[in-house]
Short mmCIF file of C-alpha atoms and ligand atoms in Angstrom, two decimals:
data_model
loop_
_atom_site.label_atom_id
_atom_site.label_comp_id
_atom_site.label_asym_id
_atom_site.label_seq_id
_atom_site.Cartn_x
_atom_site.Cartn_y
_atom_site.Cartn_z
CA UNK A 145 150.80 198.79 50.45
CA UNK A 146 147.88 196.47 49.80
CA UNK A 147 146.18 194.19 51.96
CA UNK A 148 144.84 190.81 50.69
CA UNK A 149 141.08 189.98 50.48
CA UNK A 150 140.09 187.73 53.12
CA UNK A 151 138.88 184.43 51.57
CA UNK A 152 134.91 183.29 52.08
CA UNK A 153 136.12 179.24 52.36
CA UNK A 154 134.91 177.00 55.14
CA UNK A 155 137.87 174.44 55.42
CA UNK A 156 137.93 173.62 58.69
CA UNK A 157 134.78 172.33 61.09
CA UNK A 158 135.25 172.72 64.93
CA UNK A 159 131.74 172.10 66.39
CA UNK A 160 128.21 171.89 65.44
CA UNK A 161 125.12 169.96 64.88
CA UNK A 162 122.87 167.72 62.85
CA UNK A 163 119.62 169.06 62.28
CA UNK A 164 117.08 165.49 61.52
CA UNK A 165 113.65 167.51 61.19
CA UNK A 166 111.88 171.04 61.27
CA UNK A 167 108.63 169.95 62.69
CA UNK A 168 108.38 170.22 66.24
CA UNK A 169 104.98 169.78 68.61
CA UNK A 170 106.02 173.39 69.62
CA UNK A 171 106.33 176.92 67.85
CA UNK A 172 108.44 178.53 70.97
CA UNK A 173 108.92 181.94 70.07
CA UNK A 174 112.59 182.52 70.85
CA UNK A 175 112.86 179.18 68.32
CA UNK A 176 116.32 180.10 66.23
CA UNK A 177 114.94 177.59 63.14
CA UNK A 178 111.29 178.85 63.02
CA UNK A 179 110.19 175.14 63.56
CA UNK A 180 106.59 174.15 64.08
CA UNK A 181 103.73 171.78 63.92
CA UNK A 182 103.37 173.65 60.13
CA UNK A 183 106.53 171.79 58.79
CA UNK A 184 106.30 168.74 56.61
CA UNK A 185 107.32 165.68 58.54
CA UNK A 186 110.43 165.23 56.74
CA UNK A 187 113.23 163.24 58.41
CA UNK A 188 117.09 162.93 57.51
CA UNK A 189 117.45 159.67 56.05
CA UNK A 190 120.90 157.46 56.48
CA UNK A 191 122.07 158.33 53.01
CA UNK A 192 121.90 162.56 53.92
CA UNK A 193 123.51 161.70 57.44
CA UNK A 194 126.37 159.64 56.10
CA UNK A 195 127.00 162.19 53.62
CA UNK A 196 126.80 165.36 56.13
CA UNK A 197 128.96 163.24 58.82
CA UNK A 198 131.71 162.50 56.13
CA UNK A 199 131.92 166.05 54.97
CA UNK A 200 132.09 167.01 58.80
CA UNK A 201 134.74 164.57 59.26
CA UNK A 202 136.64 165.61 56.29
CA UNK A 203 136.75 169.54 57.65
CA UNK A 204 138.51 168.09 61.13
CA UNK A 205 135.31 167.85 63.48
CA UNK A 206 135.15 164.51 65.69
CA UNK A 207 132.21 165.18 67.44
CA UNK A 208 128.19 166.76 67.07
CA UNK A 209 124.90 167.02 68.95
CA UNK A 210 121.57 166.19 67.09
CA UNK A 211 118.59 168.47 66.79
CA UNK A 212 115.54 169.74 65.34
CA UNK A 213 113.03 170.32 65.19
CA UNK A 214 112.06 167.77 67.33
CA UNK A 215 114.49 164.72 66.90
CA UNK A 216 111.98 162.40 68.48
CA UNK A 217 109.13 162.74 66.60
CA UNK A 218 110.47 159.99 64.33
CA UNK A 219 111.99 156.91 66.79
CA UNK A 220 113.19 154.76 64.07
CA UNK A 221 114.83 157.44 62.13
CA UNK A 222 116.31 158.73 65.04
CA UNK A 223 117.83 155.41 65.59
CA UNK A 224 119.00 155.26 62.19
CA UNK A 225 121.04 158.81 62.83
CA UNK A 226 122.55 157.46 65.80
CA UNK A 227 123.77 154.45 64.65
CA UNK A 228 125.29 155.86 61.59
CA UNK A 229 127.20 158.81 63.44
CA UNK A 230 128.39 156.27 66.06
CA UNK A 231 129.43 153.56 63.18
CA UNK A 232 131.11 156.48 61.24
CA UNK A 233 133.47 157.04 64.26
CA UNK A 234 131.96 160.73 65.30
CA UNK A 235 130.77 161.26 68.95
CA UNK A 236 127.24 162.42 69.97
CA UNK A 237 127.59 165.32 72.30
CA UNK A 238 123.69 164.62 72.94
CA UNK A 239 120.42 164.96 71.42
CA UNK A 240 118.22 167.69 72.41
CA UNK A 241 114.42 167.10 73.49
CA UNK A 242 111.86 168.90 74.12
CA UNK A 243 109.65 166.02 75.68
CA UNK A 244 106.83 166.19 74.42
CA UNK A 245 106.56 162.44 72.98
CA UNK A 246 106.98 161.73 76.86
CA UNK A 247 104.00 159.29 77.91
CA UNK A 248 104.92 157.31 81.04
CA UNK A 249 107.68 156.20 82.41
CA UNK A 250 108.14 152.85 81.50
CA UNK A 251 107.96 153.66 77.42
CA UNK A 252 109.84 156.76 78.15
CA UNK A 253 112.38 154.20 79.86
CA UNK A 254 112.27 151.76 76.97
CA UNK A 255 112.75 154.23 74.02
CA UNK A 256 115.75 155.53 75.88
CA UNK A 257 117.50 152.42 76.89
CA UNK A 258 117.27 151.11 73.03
CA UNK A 259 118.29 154.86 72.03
CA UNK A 260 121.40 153.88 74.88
CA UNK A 261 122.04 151.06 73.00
CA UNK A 262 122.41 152.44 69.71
CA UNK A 263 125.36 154.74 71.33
CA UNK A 264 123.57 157.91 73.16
CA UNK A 265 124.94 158.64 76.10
CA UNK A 266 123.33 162.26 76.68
CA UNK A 267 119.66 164.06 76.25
CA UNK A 268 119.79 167.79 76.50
CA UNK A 269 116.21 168.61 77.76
CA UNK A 270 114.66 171.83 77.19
CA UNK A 271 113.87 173.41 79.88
CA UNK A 272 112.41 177.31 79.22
CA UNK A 273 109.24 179.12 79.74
CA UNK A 274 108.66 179.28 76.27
CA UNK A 275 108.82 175.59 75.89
CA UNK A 276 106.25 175.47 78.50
CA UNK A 277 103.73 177.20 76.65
CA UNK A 278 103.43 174.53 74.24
CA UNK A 279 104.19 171.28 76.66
CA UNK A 280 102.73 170.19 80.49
CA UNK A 281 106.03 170.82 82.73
CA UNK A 282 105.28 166.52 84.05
CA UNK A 283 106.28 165.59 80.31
CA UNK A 284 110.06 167.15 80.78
CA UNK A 285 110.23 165.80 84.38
CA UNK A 286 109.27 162.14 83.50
CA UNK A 287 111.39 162.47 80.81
CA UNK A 288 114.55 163.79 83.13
CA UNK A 289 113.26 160.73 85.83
CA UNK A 290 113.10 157.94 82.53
CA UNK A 291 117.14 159.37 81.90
CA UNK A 292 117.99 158.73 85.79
CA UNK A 293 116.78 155.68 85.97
CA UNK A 294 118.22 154.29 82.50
CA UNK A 295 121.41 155.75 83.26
CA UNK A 296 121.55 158.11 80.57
CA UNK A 297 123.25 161.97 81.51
CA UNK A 298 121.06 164.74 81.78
CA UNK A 299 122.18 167.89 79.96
CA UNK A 300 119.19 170.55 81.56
CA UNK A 301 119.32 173.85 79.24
CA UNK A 302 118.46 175.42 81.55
CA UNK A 303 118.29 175.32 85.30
CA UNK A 304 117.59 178.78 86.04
CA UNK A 305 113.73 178.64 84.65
CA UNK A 306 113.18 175.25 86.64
CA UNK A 307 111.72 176.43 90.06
CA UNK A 308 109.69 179.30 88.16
CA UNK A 309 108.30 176.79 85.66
CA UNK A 310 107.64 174.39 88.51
CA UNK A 311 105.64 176.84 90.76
CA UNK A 312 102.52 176.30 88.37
CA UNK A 313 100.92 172.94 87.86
CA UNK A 314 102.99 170.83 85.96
CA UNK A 315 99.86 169.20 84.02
CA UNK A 316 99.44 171.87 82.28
CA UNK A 317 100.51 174.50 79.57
CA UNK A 318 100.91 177.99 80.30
CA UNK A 319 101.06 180.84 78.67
CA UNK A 320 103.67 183.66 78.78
CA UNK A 321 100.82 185.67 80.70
CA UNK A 322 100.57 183.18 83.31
CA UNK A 323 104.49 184.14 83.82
CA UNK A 324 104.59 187.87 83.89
CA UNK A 325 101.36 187.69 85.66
CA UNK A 326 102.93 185.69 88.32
CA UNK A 327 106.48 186.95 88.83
CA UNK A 328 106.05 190.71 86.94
CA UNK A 329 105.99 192.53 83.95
CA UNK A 330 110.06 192.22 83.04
CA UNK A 331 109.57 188.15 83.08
CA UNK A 332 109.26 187.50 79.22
CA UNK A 333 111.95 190.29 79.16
CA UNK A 334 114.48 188.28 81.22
CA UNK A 335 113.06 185.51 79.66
CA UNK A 336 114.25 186.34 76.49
CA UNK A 337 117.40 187.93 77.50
CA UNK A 338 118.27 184.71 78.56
CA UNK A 339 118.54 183.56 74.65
CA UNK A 340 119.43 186.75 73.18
CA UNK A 341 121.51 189.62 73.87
CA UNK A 342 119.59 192.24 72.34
CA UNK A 343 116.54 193.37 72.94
CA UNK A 344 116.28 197.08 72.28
CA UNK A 345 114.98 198.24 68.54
CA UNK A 346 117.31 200.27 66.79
CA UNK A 347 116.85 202.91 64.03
CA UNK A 348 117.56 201.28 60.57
CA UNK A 349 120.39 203.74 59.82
CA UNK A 350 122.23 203.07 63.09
CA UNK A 351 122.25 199.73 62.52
CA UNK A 352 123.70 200.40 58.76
CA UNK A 353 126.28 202.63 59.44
CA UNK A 354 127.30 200.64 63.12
CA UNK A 355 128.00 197.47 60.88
CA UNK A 356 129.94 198.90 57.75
CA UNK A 357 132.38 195.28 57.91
CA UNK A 358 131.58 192.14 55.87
CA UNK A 359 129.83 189.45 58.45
CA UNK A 360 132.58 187.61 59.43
CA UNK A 361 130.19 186.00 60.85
CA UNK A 362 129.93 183.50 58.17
CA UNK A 363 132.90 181.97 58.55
CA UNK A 364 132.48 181.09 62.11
CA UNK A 365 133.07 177.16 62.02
CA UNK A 366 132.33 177.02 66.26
CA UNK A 367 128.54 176.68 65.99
CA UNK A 368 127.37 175.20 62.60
CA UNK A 369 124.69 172.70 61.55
CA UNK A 370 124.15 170.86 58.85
CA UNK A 371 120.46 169.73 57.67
CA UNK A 372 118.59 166.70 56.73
CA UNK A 373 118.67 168.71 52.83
CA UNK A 374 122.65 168.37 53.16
CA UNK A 375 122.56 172.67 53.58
CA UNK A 376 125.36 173.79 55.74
CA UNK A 377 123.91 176.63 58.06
CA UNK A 378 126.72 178.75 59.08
CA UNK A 379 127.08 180.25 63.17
CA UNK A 380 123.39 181.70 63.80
CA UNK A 381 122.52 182.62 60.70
CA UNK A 382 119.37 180.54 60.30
CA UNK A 383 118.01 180.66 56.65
CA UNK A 384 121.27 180.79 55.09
CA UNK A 385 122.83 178.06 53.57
CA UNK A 386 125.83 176.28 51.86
CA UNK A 387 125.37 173.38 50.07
CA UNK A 388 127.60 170.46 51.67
CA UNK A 389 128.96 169.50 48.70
CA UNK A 390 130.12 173.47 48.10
CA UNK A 391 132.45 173.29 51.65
CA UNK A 392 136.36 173.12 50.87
CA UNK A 393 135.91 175.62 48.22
CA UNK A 394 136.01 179.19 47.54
CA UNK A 395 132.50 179.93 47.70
CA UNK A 396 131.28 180.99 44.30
CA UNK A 397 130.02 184.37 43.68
CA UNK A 398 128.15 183.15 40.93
CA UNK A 399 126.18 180.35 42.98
CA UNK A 400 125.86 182.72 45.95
CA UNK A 401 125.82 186.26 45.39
CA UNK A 402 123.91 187.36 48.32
CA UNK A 403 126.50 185.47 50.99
CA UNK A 404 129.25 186.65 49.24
CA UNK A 405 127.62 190.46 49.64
CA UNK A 406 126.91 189.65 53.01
CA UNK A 407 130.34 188.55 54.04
CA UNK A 408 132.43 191.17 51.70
CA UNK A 409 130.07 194.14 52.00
CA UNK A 410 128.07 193.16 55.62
CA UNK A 411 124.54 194.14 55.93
CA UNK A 412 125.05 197.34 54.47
CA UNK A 413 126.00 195.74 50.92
CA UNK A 414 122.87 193.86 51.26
CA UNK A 415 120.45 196.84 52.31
CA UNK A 416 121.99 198.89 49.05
CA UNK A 417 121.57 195.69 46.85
CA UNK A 418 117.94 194.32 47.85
CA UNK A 419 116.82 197.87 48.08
CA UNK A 420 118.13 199.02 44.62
CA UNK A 421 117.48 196.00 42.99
CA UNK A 422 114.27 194.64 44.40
CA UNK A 423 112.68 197.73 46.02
CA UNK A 424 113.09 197.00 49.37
CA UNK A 425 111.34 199.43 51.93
CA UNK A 426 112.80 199.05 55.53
CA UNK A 427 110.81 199.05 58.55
CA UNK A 428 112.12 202.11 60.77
CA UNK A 429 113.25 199.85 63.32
CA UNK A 430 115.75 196.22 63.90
CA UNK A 431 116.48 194.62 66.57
CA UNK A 432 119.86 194.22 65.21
CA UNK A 433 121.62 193.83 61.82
CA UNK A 434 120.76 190.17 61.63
CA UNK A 435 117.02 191.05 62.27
CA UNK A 436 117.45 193.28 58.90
CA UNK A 437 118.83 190.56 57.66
CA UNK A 438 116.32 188.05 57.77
CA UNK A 439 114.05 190.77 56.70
CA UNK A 440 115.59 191.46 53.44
CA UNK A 441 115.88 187.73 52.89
CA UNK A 442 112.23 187.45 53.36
CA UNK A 443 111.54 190.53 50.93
CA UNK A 444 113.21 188.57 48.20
CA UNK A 445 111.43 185.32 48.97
CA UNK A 446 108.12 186.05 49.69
CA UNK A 447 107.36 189.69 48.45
CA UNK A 448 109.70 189.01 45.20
CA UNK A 449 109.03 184.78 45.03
CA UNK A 450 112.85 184.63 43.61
CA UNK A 451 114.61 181.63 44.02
CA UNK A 452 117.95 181.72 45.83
CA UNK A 453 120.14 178.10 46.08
CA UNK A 454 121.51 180.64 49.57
CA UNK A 455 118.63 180.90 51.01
CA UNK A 456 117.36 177.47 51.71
CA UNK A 457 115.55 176.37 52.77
CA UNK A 458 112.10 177.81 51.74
CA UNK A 459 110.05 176.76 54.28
CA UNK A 460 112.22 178.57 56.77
CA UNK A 461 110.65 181.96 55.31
CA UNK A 462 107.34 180.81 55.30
CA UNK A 463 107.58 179.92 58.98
CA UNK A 464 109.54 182.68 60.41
S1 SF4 B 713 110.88 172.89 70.95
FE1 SF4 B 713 112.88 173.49 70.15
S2 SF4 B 713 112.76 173.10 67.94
FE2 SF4 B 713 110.65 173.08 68.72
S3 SF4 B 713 109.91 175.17 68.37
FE3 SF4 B 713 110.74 175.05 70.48
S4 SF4 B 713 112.90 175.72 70.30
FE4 SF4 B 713 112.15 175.21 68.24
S1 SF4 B 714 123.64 189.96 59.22
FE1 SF4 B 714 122.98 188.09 58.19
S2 SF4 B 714 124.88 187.13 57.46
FE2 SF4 B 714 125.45 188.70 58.95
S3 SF4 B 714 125.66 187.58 60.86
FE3 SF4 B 714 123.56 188.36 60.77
S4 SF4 B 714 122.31 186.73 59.84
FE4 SF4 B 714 124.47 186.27 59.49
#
């Protein structure tokens, strides 16, 4: 007896995001899109998010948050994405922040009331150690008052970090050493924890013969984004991409040979193909197969300078 090959088609959306912008004020270091102040300041324009929303519709999915980057480095445009999601009948979940455009409280008050108007209902506002490094904790409190007092919901991600984050003066940044000074040498270890499960490096080898499936990974439809470059970025798998246009269908070997290795061979078919092919030499140790992942990516981008359609977009490589 046989067993059928699994299909590699996304045709079907549950949840995910809209992702307006790369640049950020911030370069946190647990940041899953590699964003920074070294981005161009390129924002989605209405065209991209009508197009992304209607191929999100299309695949079942009533209903997105909107991120970055930072979405509110560009007011108008993020005005622009709001209204068009709204008028295109899909719900905003809410739109992440980290609040650093956060003057006083009366513009902070004004930008979100007209942002209310336009059909947010919800900030998520970062709340995290590493986000403190780069912006004064008063910025993400005024920001969190502003919300109260405009009637907009608060979606805090997370509490947990608030009281330590608070304990230092809120004018100011501080560094991670300011933390583990303060409460101990494990802090940036719990800190981290706290957005990844894995921490420990692992032997190459381990991690190749641990992970001998195809990444099913790929196919996860519970945590995807789409981009202002109209790239579908399956689950967590940050640099890898889809074009929109490409969902609904098989996806082509031809047009993507290194996700279809990756999701019919798993990491190890792309070890044995970027190392045969493009003489790929492995660091001894991973934090886990995706970390090897992103590390053979980078081989073939910036060691090898070949051009992938997968592995979009570029900038992501240059940043990470
Ligand atoms: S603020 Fe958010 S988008 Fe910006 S670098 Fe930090 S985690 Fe990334
Ligand atoms: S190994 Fe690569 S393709 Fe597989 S889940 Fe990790 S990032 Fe995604």
């Amino acid at each position: 007896m046989f067993r059928l090959k699994r299909k590699f088609v996304i045709n079907r959306l549950d949840s995910g995001g809209l992702i307006t912008n790369y640049y950020c004020t911030s370069k946190c270091k647990h940041c899953l899109y590699a964003c920074s102040p070294a981005w161009d300041r390129q924002y989605i324009d209405a065209e991209t998010t009508e197009e992304n929303i209607l191929k999100i519709k299309s695949l079942g999915c009533r209903s997105i948050h909107i991120g970055g980057g930072e979405p509110f480095l560009n007011l108008d445009g993020l005005t622009t994405v709001v209204e068009t999601v709204c008028a295109l009948g899909v719900h905003i979940e809410y739109v992440e922040t980290n609040s650093s455009w956060y003057k006083d409280k009366d513009s902070a008050c004004e930008v979100l009331s007209s942002l209310k108007e336009s059909g947010l209902s919800t900030l998520l506002v970062s709340i995290s150690p590493f986000h403190n490094e780069h912006i004064p904790f008063y910025k993400v409190k005024g920001v969190m008052e502003a919300c109260r007092t405009v009637d907009m919901n608060i979606f805090p991600w997370i509490m947990d970090f608030y009281a330590d984050i608070d304990a230092f003066d809120d004018k100011d940044k501080h560094p991670m050493e300011e933390y583990t000074n303060r409460y101990g040498p494990k802090y940036l270890r719990r800190a981290l924890k706290t957005f990844s499960t894995v921490l420990e490096m692992t032997p190459y080898q381990e991690i190749l013969s641990s992970n001998q499936g195809g990444c099913v990974e790929l196919r996860n439809v519970s945590h995807f984004h789409f981009d202002l470059f109209g790239n579908y970025i399956p689950g967590l798998c940050s640099g890898l991409s889809i074009h929109r246009d490409d969902l609904g269908h098989e996806v082509s070997p031809e047009k993507y040979p290194l996700l279809h290795t990756l999701f019919y061979g798993g990491i190890t078919g792309l070890f044995d193909l970027v190392s045969d092919k493009h003489g790929f030499k492995s660091s001894e140790r991973y934090l886990s197969k995706c970390h090897l992942c992103l590390d053979l990516r980078r081989h073939l981008v910036l060691d090898r300078g070949l051009e992938y359609s997968e592995l979009q977009p570029l900038a992501f490589y240059e940043n990470a």
